[in-house]
PDB file of C-alpha atoms in Angstrom:
ATOM      1  CA  UNK A   1      18.497  -4.693   5.638  1.00 91.00           C
ATOM      2  CA  UNK A   2      14.815  -3.946   5.203  1.00 94.00           C
ATOM      3  CA  UNK A   3      12.854  -6.180   2.877  1.00 96.00           C
ATOM      4  CA  UNK A   4       9.246  -5.799   1.795  1.00 97.00           C
ATOM      5  CA  UNK A   5       7.551  -8.622  -0.077  1.00 97.00           C
ATOM      6  CA  UNK A   6       4.099  -8.182  -1.584  1.00 96.00           C
ATOM      7  CA  UNK A   7       1.769 -11.025  -2.434  1.00 96.00           C
ATOM      8  CA  UNK A   8      -1.848 -11.617  -3.339  1.00 97.00           C
ATOM      9  CA  UNK A   9      -2.094  -9.975  -6.734  1.00 97.00           C
ATOM     10  CA  UNK A  10      -3.888 -11.575  -9.631  1.00 97.00           C
ATOM     11  CA  UNK A  11      -6.674 -11.365 -12.158  1.00 98.00           C
ATOM     12  CA  UNK A  12     -10.181 -10.534 -10.997  1.00 98.00           C
ATOM     13  CA  UNK A  13     -13.406  -9.475 -12.660  1.00 98.00           C
ATOM     14  CA  UNK A  14     -14.984  -6.073 -12.243  1.00 98.00           C
ATOM     15  CA  UNK A  15     -16.704  -5.903  -8.878  1.00 98.00           C
ATOM     16  CA  UNK A  16     -14.495  -8.560  -7.380  1.00 98.00           C
ATOM     17  CA  UNK A  17     -12.157  -8.454  -4.421  1.00 98.00           C
ATOM     18  CA  UNK A  18      -8.502  -9.098  -3.677  1.00 98.00           C
ATOM     19  CA  UNK A  19      -6.361  -8.803  -0.602  1.00 98.00           C
ATOM     20  CA  UNK A  20      -2.713  -7.859  -0.930  1.00 98.00           C
ATOM     21  CA  UNK A  21      -0.174  -8.571   1.771  1.00 98.00           C
ATOM     22  CA  UNK A  22       3.172  -6.960   2.446  1.00 98.00           C
ATOM     23  CA  UNK A  23       5.557  -8.857   4.700  1.00 97.00           C
ATOM     24  CA  UNK A  24       8.333  -6.768   6.227  1.00 96.00           C
ATOM     25  CA  UNK A  25      11.638  -7.772   7.742  1.00 93.00           C
ATOM     26  CA  UNK A  26      14.883  -6.191   8.842  1.00 92.00           C
ATOM     27  CA  UNK A  27      13.637  -3.407  11.086  1.00 90.00           C
ATOM     28  CA  UNK A  28      11.020  -2.803  13.759  1.00 89.00           C
ATOM     29  CA  UNK A  29       7.817  -2.977  11.764  1.00 90.00           C
ATOM     30  CA  UNK A  30       5.599  -1.604  14.525  1.00 90.00           C
ATOM     31  CA  UNK A  31       7.435   1.751  14.310  1.00 92.00           C
ATOM     32  CA  UNK A  32       6.967   2.144  10.566  1.00 94.00           C
ATOM     33  CA  UNK A  33       4.428   4.139   8.631  1.00 96.00           C
ATOM     34  CA  UNK A  34       3.325   1.865   5.818  1.00 97.00           C
ATOM     35  CA  UNK A  35       1.959   2.877   2.452  1.00 97.00           C
ATOM     36  CA  UNK A  36       0.497   1.404  -0.716  1.00 98.00           C
ATOM     37  CA  UNK A  37       1.110   2.886  -4.138  1.00 98.00           C
ATOM     38  CA  UNK A  38       0.243   1.715  -7.625  1.00 98.00           C
ATOM     39  CA  UNK A  39       1.515   2.277 -11.117  1.00 98.00           C
ATOM     40  CA  UNK A  40      -0.421   1.650 -14.294  1.00 97.00           C
ATOM     41  CA  UNK A  41       1.307   1.378 -17.683  1.00 93.00           C
ATOM     42  CA  UNK A  42       2.362   4.778 -18.937  1.00 95.00           C
ATOM     43  CA  UNK A  43       1.415   6.527 -15.719  1.00 97.00           C
ATOM     44  CA  UNK A  44       3.258   7.757 -12.685  1.00 97.00           C
ATOM     45  CA  UNK A  45       3.241   5.849  -9.445  1.00 97.00           C
ATOM     46  CA  UNK A  46       0.359   7.139  -7.355  1.00 98.00           C
ATOM     47  CA  UNK A  47      -0.640   7.032  -3.730  1.00 98.00           C
ATOM     48  CA  UNK A  48      -3.326   4.519  -2.789  1.00 98.00           C
ATOM     49  CA  UNK A  49      -3.321   4.609   0.990  1.00 98.00           C
ATOM     50  CA  UNK A  50      -1.282   4.472   4.160  1.00 97.00           C
ATOM     51  CA  UNK A  51      -1.437   3.415   7.770  1.00 97.00           C
ATOM     52  CA  UNK A  52       0.464   5.144  10.533  1.00 94.00           C
ATOM     53  CA  UNK A  53       2.502   3.426  13.202  1.00 92.00           C
ATOM     54  CA  UNK A  54       0.896   5.646  15.859  1.00 88.00           C
ATOM     55  CA  UNK A  55      -2.680   4.626  16.368  1.00 87.00           C
ATOM     56  CA  UNK A  56      -2.896   2.802  13.023  1.00 91.00           C
ATOM     57  CA  UNK A  57      -4.578   5.799  11.432  1.00 94.00           C
ATOM     58  CA  UNK A  58      -5.482   5.227   7.799  1.00 97.00           C
ATOM     59  CA  UNK A  59      -5.400   7.561   4.824  1.00 97.00           C
ATOM     60  CA  UNK A  60      -6.763   6.906   1.338  1.00 98.00           C
ATOM     61  CA  UNK A  61      -6.735   8.380  -2.113  1.00 98.00           C
ATOM     62  CA  UNK A  62     -10.144   9.669  -3.147  1.00 98.00           C
ATOM     63  CA  UNK A  63     -10.245   7.140  -5.976  1.00 98.00           C
ATOM     64  CA  UNK A  64     -10.255   4.180  -3.577  1.00 98.00           C
ATOM     65  CA  UNK A  65     -11.960   5.608  -0.503  1.00 98.00           C
ATOM     66  CA  UNK A  66     -14.831   3.410   0.581  1.00 98.00           C
ATOM     67  CA  UNK A  67     -13.609   0.456  -1.491  1.00 98.00           C
ATOM     68  CA  UNK A  68     -10.125  -0.248  -0.138  1.00 98.00           C
ATOM     69  CA  UNK A  69      -9.114  -0.894   3.452  1.00 98.00           C
ATOM     70  CA  UNK A  70      -5.600  -0.900   4.867  1.00 98.00           C
ATOM     71  CA  UNK A  71      -4.698  -2.747   8.027  1.00 97.00           C
ATOM     72  CA  UNK A  72      -1.609  -4.041   9.771  1.00 97.00           C
ATOM     73  CA  UNK A  73      -0.685  -6.899  12.049  1.00 96.00           C
ATOM     74  CA  UNK A  74       2.416  -5.908  13.985  1.00 95.00           C
ATOM     75  CA  UNK A  75       2.780  -9.387  15.453  1.00 96.00           C
ATOM     76  CA  UNK A  76       3.157 -10.743  11.914  1.00 96.00           C
ATOM     77  CA  UNK A  77       5.108  -7.758  10.531  1.00 96.00           C
ATOM     78  CA  UNK A  78       2.533  -7.563   7.774  1.00 97.00           C
ATOM     79  CA  UNK A  79       0.451  -4.863   6.136  1.00 97.00           C
ATOM     80  CA  UNK A  80      -2.705  -5.614   4.169  1.00 98.00           C
ATOM     81  CA  UNK A  81      -4.691  -3.943   1.428  1.00 98.00           C
ATOM     82  CA  UNK A  82      -8.238  -5.251   1.134  1.00 98.00           C
ATOM     83  CA  UNK A  83      -9.663  -4.205  -2.229  1.00 98.00           C
ATOM     84  CA  UNK A  84     -13.386  -4.488  -2.900  1.00 98.00           C
ATOM     85  CA  UNK A  85     -15.610  -3.419  -5.791  1.00 98.00           C
ATOM     86  CA  UNK A  86     -12.629  -3.453  -8.103  1.00 98.00           C
ATOM     87  CA  UNK A  87     -12.770  -1.532 -11.366  1.00 98.00           C
ATOM     88  CA  UNK A  88     -10.722  -1.860 -14.553  1.00 97.00           C
ATOM     89  CA  UNK A  89      -9.031   1.437 -13.684  1.00 97.00           C
ATOM     90  CA  UNK A  90      -7.598  -0.220 -10.578  1.00 98.00           C
ATOM     91  CA  UNK A  91      -5.393  -2.332 -12.854  1.00 98.00           C
ATOM     92  CA  UNK A  92      -1.778  -1.612 -11.943  1.00 98.00           C
ATOM     93  CA  UNK A  93       1.296  -2.915 -10.231  1.00 98.00           C
ATOM     94  CA  UNK A  94       0.818  -2.375  -6.515  1.00 98.00           C
ATOM     95  CA  UNK A  95       3.754  -1.544  -4.264  1.00 98.00           C
ATOM     96  CA  UNK A  96       4.031  -1.419  -0.525  1.00 98.00           C
ATOM     97  CA  UNK A  97       6.397   1.028   1.090  1.00 98.00           C
ATOM     98  CA  UNK A  98       7.824   1.663   4.533  1.00 97.00           C
ATOM     99  CA  UNK A  99       8.960   4.795   6.312  1.00 95.00           C
ATOM    100  CA  UNK A 100      10.460   5.457   9.712  1.00 92.00           C
ATOM    101  CA  UNK A 101      10.176   9.191   9.126  1.00 85.00           C
ATOM    102  CA  UNK A 102       6.958  10.296  10.766  1.00 76.00           C
ATOM    103  CA  UNK A 103       7.269  13.939   9.766  1.00 75.00           C
ATOM    104  CA  UNK A 104       6.319  13.748   6.087  1.00 79.00           C
ATOM    105  CA  UNK A 105       2.992  13.651   4.266  1.00 92.00           C
ATOM    106  CA  UNK A 106       1.875  10.042   3.762  1.00 94.00           C
ATOM    107  CA  UNK A 107       0.896  10.768   0.157  1.00 94.00           C
ATOM    108  CA  UNK A 108       4.417  11.636  -0.933  1.00 93.00           C
ATOM    109  CA  UNK A 109       6.609   8.976  -2.498  1.00 93.00           C
ATOM    110  CA  UNK A 110       9.803  10.433  -1.065  1.00 93.00           C
ATOM    111  CA  UNK A 111       8.523   9.846   2.449  1.00 94.00           C
ATOM    112  CA  UNK A 112       9.191   6.140   1.963  1.00 96.00           C
ATOM    113  CA  UNK A 113      12.695   4.737   2.043  1.00 94.00           C
ATOM    114  CA  UNK A 114      11.900   1.124   1.303  1.00 97.00           C
ATOM    115  CA  UNK A 115       9.754  -0.433  -1.389  1.00 98.00           C
ATOM    116  CA  UNK A 116       8.599  -3.880  -2.315  1.00 97.00           C
ATOM    117  CA  UNK A 117       9.019  -5.398  -5.742  1.00 97.00           C
ATOM    118  CA  UNK A 118       5.365  -4.937  -6.651  1.00 97.00           C
ATOM    119  CA  UNK A 119       2.498  -7.281  -7.416  1.00 98.00           C
ATOM    120  CA  UNK A 120       0.270  -7.114 -10.481  1.00 98.00           C
ATOM    121  CA  UNK A 121      -3.460  -6.562 -10.105  1.00 98.00           C
ATOM    122  CA  UNK A 122      -5.551  -6.882 -13.241  1.00 98.00           C
ATOM    123  CA  UNK A 123      -9.261  -6.158 -13.266  1.00 98.00           C
ATOM    124  CA  UNK A 124     -11.111  -7.406 -16.317  1.00 97.00           C
ATOM    125  CA  UNK A 125     -14.227  -5.701 -17.613  1.00 91.00           C
TER     126      UNK A 125
END
């Protein structure tokens, strides 16, 4: 059974930084495409970024490009989301997601079969 556990959320001031982690278990992590999504109150869950299992290629939403960085450590079965220059509009619950289906657009929620429980990120102005 696949489990994804996020950590690292919290409260930070505008302009600050946070690093989220997503620890995976239950299946070969190195073969998984990994994504990050977020959901703010009253809004739909939206794509933040993803990292492929082939070549660790990264993809980002325009709203976070240049500020957020995704990485993975296959030896630790862990994905990371480094968030810099945080803005109040980045406030949301952040979810990691895993997919072993390499044929679908990274930005689509239905690509991902497994999701973490989410971790709250709050950016104060």
